[in-house]
PDB file of C-alpha atoms and ligand atoms in Angstrom:
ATOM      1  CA  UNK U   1     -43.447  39.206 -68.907  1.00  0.00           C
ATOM      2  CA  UNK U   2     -42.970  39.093 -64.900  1.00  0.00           C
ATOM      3  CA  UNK U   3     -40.795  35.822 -64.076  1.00  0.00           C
ATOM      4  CA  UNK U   4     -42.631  33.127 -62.640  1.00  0.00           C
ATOM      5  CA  UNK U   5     -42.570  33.542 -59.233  1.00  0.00           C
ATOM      6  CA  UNK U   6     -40.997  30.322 -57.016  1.00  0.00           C
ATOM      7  CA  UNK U   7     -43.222  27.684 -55.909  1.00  0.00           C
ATOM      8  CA  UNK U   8     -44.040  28.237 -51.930  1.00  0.00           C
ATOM      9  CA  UNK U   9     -41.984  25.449 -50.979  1.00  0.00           C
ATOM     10  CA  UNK U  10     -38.738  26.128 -53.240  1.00  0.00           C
ATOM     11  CA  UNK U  11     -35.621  27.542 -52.204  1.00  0.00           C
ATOM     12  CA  UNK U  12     -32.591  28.293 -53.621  1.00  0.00           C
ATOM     13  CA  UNK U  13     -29.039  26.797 -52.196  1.00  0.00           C
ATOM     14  CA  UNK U  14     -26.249  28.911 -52.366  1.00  0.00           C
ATOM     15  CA  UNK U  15     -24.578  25.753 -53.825  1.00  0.00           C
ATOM     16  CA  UNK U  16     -21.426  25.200 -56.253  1.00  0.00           C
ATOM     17  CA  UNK U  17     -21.106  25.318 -59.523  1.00  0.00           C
ATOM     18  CA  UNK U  18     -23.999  26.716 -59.341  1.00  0.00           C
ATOM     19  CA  UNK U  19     -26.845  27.569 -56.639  1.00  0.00           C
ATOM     20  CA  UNK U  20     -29.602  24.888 -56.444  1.00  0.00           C
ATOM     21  CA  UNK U  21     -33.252  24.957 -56.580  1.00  0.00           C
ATOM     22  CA  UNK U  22     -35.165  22.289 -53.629  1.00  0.00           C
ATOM     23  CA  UNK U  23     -38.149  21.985 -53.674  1.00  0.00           C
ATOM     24  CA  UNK U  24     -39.765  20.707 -50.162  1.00  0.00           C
ATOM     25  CA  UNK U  25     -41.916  18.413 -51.917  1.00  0.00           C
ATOM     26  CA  UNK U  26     -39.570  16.564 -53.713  1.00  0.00           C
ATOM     27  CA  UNK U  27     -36.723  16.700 -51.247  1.00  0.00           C
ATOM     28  CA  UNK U  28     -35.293  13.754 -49.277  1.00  0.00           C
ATOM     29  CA  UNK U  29     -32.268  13.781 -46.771  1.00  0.00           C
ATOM     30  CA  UNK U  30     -30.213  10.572 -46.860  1.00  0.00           C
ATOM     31  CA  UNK U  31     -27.993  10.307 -43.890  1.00  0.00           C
ATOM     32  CA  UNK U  32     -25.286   7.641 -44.653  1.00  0.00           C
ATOM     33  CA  UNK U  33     -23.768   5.085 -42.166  1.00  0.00           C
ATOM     34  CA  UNK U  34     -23.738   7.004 -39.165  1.00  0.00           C
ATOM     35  CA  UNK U  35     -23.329   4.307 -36.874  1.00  0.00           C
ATOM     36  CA  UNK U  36     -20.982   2.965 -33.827  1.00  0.00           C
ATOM     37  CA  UNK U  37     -19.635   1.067 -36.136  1.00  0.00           C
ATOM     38  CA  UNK U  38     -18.087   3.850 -38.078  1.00  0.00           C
ATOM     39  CA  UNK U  39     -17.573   6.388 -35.516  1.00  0.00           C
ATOM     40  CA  UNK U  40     -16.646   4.791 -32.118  1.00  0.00           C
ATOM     41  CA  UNK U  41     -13.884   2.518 -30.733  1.00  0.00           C
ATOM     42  CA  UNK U  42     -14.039  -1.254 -31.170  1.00  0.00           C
ATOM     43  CA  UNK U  43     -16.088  -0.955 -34.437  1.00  0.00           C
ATOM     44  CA  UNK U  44     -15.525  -1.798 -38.613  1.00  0.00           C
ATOM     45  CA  UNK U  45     -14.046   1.277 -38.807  1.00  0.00           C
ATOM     46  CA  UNK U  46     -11.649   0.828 -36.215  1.00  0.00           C
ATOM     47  CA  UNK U  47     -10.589  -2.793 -37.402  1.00  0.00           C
ATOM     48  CA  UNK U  48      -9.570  -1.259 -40.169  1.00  0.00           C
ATOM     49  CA  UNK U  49      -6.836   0.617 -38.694  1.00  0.00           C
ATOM     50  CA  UNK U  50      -8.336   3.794 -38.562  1.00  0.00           C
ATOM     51  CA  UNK U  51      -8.349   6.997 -36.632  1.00  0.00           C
ATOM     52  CA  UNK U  52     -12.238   6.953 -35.301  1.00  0.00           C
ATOM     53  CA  UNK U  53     -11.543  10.523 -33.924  1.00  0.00           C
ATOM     54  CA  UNK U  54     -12.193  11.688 -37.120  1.00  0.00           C
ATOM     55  CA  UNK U  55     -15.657  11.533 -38.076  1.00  0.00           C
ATOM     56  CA  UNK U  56     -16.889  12.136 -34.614  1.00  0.00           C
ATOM     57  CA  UNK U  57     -16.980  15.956 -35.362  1.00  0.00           C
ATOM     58  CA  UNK U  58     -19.766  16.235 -37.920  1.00  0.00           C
ATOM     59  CA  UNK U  59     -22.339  14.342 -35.580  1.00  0.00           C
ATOM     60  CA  UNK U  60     -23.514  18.211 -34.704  1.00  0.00           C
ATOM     61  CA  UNK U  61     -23.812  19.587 -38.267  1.00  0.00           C
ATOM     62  CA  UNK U  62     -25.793  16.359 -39.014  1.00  0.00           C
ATOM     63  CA  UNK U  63     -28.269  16.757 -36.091  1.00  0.00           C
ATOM     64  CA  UNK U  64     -28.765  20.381 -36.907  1.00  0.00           C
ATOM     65  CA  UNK U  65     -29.369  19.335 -41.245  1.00  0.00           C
ATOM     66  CA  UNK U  66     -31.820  16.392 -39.758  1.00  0.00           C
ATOM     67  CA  UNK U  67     -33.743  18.885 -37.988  1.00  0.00           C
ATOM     68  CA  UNK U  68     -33.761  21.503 -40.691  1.00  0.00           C
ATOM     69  CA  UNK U  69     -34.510  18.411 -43.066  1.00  0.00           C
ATOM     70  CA  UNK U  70     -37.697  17.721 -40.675  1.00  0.00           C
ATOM     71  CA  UNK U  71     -39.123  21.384 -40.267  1.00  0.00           C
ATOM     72  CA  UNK U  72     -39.191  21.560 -43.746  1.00  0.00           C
ATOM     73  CA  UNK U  73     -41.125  18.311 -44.105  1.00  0.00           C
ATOM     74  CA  UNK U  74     -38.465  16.487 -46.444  1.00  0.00           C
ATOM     75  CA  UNK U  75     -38.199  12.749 -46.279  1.00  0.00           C
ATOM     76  CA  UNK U  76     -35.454  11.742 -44.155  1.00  0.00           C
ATOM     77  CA  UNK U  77     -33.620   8.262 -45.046  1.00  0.00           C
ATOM     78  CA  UNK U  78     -30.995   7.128 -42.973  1.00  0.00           C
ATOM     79  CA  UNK U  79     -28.666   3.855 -43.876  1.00  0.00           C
ATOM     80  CA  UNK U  80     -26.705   1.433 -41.691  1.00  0.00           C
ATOM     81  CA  UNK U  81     -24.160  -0.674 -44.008  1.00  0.00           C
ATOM     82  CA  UNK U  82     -24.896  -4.351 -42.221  1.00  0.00           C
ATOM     83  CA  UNK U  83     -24.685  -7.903 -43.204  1.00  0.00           C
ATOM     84  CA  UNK U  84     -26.844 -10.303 -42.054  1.00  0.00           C
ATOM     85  CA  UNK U  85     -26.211 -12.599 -39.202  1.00  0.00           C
ATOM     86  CA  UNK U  86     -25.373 -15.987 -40.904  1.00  0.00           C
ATOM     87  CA  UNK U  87     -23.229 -13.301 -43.514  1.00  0.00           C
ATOM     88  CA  UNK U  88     -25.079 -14.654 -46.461  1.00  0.00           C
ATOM     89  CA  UNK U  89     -25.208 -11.222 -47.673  1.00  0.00           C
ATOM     90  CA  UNK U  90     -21.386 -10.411 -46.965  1.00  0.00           C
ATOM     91  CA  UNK U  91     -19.371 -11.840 -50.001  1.00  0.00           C
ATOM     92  CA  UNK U  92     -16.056 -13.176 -49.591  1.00  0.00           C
ATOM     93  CA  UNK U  93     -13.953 -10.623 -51.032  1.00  0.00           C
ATOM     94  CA  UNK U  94     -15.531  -7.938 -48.424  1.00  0.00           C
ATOM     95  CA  UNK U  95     -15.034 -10.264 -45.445  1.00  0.00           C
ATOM     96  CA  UNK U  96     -11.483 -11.404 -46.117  1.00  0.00           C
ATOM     97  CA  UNK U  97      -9.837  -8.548 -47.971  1.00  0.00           C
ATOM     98  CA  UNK U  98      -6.701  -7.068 -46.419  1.00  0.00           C
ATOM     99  CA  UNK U  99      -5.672  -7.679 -42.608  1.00  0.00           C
ATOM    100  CA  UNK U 100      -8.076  -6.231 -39.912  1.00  0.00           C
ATOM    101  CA  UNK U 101      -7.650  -6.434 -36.823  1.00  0.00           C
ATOM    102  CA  UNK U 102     -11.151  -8.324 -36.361  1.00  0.00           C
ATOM    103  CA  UNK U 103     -13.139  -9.263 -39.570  1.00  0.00           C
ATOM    104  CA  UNK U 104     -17.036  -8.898 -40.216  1.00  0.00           C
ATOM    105  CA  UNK U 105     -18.575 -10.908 -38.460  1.00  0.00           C
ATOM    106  CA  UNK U 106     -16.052 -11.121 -35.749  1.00  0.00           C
ATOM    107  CA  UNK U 107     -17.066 -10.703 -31.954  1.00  0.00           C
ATOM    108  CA  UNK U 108     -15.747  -7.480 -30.869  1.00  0.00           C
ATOM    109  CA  UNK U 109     -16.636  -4.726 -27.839  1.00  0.00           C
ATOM    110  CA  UNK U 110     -19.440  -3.187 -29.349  1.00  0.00           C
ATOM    111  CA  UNK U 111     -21.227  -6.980 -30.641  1.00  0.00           C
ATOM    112  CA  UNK U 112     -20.129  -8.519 -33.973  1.00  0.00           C
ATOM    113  CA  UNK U 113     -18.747  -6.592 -36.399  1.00  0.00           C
ATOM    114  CA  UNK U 114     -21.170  -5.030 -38.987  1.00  0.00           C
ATOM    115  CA  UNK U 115     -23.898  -7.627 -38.289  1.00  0.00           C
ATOM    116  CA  UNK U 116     -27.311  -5.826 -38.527  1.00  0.00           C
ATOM    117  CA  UNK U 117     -28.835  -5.851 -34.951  1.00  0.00           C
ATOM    118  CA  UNK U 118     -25.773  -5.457 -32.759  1.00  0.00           C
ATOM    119  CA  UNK U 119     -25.058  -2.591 -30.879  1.00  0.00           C
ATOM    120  CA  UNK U 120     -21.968  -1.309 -32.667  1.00  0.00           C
ATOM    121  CA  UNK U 121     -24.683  -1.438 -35.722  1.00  0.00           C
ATOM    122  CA  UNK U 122     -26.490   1.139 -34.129  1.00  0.00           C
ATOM    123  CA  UNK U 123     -26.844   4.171 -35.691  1.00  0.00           C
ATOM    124  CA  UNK U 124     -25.224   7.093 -33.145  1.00  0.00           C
ATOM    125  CA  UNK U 125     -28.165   8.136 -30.571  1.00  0.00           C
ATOM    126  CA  UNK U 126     -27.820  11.974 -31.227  1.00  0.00           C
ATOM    127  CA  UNK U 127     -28.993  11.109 -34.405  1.00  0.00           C
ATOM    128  CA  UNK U 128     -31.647   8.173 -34.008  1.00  0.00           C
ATOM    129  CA  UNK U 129     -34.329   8.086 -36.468  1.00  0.00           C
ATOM    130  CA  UNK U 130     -37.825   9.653 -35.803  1.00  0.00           C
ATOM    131  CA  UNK U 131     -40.732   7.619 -35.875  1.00  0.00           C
ATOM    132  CA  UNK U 132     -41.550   7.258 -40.150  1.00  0.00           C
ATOM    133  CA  UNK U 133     -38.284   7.856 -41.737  1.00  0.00           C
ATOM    134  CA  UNK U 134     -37.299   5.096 -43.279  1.00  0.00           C
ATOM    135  CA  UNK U 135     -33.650   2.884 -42.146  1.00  0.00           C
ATOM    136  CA  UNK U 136     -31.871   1.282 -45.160  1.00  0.00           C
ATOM    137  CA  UNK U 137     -29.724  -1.900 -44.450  1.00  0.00           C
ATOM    138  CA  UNK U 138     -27.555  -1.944 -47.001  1.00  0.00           C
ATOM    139  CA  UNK U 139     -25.267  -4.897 -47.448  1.00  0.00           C
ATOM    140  CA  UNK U 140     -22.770  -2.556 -49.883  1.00  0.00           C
ATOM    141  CA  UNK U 141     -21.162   0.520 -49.945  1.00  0.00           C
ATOM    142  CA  UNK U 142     -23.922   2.547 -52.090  1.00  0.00           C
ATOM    143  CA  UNK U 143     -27.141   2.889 -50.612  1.00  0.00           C
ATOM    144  CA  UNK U 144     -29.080   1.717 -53.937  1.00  0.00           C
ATOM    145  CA  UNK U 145     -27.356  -1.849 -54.207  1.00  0.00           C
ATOM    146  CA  UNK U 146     -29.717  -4.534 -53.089  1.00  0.00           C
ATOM    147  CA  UNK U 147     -31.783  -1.900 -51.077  1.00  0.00           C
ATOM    148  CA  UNK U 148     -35.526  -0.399 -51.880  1.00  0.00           C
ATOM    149  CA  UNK U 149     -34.006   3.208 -51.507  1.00  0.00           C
ATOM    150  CA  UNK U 150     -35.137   3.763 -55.344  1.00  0.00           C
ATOM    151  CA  UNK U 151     -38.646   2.360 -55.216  1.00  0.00           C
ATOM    152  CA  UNK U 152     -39.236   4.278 -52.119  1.00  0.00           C
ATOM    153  CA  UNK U 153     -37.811   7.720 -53.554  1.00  0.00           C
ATOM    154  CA  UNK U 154     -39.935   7.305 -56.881  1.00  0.00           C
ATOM    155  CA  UNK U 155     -42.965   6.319 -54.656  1.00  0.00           C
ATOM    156  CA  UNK U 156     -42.981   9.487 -53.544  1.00  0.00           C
ATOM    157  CA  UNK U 157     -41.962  11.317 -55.918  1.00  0.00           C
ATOM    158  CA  UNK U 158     -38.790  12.459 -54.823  1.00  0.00           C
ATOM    159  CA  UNK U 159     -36.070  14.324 -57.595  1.00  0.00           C
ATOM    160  CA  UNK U 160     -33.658  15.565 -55.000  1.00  0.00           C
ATOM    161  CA  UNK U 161     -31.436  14.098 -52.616  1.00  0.00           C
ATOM    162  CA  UNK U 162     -29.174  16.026 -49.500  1.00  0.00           C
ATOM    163  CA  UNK U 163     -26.355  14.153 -48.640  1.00  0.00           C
ATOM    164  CA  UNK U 164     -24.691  13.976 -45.445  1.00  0.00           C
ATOM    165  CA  UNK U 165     -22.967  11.116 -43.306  1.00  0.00           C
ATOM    166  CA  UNK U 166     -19.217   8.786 -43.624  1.00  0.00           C
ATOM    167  CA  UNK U 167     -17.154   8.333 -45.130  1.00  0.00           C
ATOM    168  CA  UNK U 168     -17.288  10.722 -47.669  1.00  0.00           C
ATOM    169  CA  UNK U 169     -14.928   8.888 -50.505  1.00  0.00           C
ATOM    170  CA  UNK U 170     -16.508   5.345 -49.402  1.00  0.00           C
ATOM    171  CA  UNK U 171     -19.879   4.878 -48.862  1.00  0.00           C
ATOM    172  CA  UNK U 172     -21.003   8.808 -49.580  1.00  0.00           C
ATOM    173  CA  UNK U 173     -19.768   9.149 -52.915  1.00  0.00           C
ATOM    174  CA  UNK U 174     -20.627   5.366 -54.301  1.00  0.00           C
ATOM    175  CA  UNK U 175     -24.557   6.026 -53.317  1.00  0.00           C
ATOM    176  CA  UNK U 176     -24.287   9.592 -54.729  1.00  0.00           C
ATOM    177  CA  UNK U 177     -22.910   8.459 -57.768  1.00  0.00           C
ATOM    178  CA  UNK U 178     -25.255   5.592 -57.981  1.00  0.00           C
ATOM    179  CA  UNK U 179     -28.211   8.352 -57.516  1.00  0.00           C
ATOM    180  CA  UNK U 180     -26.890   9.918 -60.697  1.00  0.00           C
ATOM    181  CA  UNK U 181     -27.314   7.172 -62.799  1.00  0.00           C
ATOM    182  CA  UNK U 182     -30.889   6.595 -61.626  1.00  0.00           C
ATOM    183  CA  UNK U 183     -31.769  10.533 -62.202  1.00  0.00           C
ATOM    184  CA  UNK U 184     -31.020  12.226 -58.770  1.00  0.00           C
ATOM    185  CA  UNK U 185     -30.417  15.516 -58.417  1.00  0.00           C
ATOM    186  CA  UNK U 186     -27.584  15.137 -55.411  1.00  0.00           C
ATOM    187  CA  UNK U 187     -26.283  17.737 -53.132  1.00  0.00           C
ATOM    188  CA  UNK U 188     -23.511  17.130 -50.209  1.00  0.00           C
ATOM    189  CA  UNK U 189     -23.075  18.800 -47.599  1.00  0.00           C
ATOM    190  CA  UNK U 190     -19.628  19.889 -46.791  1.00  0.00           C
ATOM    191  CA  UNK U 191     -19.287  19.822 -43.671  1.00  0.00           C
ATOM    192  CA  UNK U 192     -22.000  17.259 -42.890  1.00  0.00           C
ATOM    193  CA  UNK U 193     -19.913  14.231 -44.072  1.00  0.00           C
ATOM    194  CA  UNK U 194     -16.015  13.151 -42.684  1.00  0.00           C
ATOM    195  CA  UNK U 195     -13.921  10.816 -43.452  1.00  0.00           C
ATOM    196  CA  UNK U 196     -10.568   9.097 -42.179  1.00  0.00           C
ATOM    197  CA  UNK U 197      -8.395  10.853 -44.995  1.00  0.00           C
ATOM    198  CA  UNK U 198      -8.960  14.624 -44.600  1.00  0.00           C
ATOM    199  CA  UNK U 199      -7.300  14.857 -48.166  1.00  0.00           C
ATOM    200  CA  UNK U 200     -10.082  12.312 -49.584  1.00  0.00           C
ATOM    201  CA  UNK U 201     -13.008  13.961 -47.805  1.00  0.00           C
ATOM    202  CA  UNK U 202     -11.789  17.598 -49.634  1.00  0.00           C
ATOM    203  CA  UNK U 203     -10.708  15.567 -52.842  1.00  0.00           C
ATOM    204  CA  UNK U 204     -14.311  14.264 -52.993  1.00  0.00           C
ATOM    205  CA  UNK U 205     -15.946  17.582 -52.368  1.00  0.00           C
ATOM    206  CA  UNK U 206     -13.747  18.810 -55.644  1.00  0.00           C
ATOM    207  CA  UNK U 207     -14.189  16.008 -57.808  1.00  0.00           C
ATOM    208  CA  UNK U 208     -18.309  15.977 -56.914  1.00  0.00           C
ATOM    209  CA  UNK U 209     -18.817  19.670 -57.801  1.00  0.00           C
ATOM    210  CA  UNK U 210     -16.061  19.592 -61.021  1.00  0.00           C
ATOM    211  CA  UNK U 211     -16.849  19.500 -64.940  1.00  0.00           C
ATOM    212  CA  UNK U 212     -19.946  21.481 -63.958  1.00  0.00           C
ATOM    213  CA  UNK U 213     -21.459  19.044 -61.351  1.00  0.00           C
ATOM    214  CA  UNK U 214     -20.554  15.622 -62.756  1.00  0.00           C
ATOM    215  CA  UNK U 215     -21.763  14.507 -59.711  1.00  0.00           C
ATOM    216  CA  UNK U 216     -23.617  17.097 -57.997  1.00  0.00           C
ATOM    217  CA  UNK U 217     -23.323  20.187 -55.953  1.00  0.00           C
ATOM    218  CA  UNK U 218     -21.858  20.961 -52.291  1.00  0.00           C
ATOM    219  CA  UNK U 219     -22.661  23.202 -49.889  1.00  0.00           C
ATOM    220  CA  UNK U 220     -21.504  24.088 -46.370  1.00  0.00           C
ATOM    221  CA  UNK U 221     -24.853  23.674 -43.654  1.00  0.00           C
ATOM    222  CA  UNK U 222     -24.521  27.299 -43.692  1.00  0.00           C
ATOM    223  CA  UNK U 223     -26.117  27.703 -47.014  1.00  0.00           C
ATOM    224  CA  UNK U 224     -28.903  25.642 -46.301  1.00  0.00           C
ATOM    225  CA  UNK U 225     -29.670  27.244 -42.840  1.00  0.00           C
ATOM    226  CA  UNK U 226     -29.504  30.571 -44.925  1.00  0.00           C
ATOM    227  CA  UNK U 227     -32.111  29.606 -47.400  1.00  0.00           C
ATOM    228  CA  UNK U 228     -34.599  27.554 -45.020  1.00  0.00           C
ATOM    229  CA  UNK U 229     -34.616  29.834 -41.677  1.00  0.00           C
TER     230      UNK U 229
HETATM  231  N1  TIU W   1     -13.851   2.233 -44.710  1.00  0.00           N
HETATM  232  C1  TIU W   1     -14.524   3.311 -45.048  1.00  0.00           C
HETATM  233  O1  TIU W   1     -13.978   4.402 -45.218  1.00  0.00           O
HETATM  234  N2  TIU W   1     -15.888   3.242 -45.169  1.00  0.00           N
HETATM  235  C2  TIU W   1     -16.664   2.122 -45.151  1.00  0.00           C
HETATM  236  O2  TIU W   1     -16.186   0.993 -45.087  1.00  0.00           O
HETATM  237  N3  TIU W   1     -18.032   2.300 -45.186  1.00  0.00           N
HETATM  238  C3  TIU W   1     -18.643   3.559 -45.278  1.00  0.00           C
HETATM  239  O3  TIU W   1     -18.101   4.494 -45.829  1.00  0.00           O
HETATM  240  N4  TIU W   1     -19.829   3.700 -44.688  1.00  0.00           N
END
């Protein structure tokens, strides 16, 4: 019996463990937390005591995935961690933990730290969302915590999720592994995502694709380029 062929719209990801099968259809990219706040001077990121340079690097990979992710008609999520103004969303133990150099909510060069609307908040403009993708404010570190993300996904029927965005051991690997337990297919893209701990970023990437995929696959943009053009 001849193997059934591929669906039009499926293509296989040179992935690890194991290459992965996307489907277009079912597809979504979900860009995480690439904002000012992260990635430039004077941010959250930066209060934090931590080398910015860092993460500045993927921004290219990430354009180039977000316009593969677009020719290929897959729905494209991006998320901005953000608190509300008055901080009602922010508890306590986030704002006041260890000793930052300006806390959320602070006034700082870029606007108040973290707060949803202020231009450090801003997601980076070489990757601004297109008109239709949907921007998740997400008060936590995983993009499913006191978000839609999940109602929106299952509204459309969406199985798979591409990962890409910072930091990879923070707010990239919570959501991922919050995907899991709602039934997500999830895979990263290596060199898509950064974070300020080279050792954590390639620690995550090991620990995602080990005991099979306990948490999902990786793949350099290379693969995916491969497979889609
Ligand atoms: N501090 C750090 O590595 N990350 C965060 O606080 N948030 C995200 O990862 N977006």
């Amino acid at each position: 019996m001849k193997p059934l062929a591929a669906l039009p719209t499926e293509k296989t990801v040179d992935a690890l463990p194991t290459p992965l099968r996307l489907d277009d259809a079912r597809t979504a990219l979900v860009t995480i937390d690439m904002q000012r706040d992260f990635i430039e001077a004077g941010g959250f990121g930066a209060s934090l005591g931590n080398d910015v340079s860092m993460l500045a690097g993927i921004v290219p990979t990430v354009a180039a995935l977000l316009a593969l992710a677009r020719r290929a008609g897959w729905d494209v999520v991006h998320t901005r961690e953000s608190h509300a103004p008055d901080l009602s969303d922010c508890p306590p133990a986030k704002r006041l933990r260890g000793a930052p150099s300006m806390r959320i909510g602070d006034p700082g060069p870029m606007g108040r730290i973290l707060v949803r609307g202020e231009p450090g908040n801003a997601i980076v403009d070489a990757l601004a969302p297109c008109e239709g993708e949907l921007v998740i404010d997400k008060p936590g570190k995983g993009a499913f915590y006191a978000t839609g993300l999940d109602e929106h996904l299952r509204a459309r029927g969406i199985t798979h999720l591409v990962f890409a965005g910072v930091t990879t051991e923070v707010c990239v690997q919570t959501s991922m592994r919050e995907a899991n337990d709602r039934g997500y297919e999830c895979l990263l893209v290596e060199d898509a995502t950064a974070s300020y701990f080279p050792a954590f970023r390639q620690a995550t990437l090991e620990m995602v694709r080990s005991q099979g995929g306990i948490v999902g696959w990786t793949a350099p943009f290379r693969a995916l380029a491969t497979a889609w053009e």
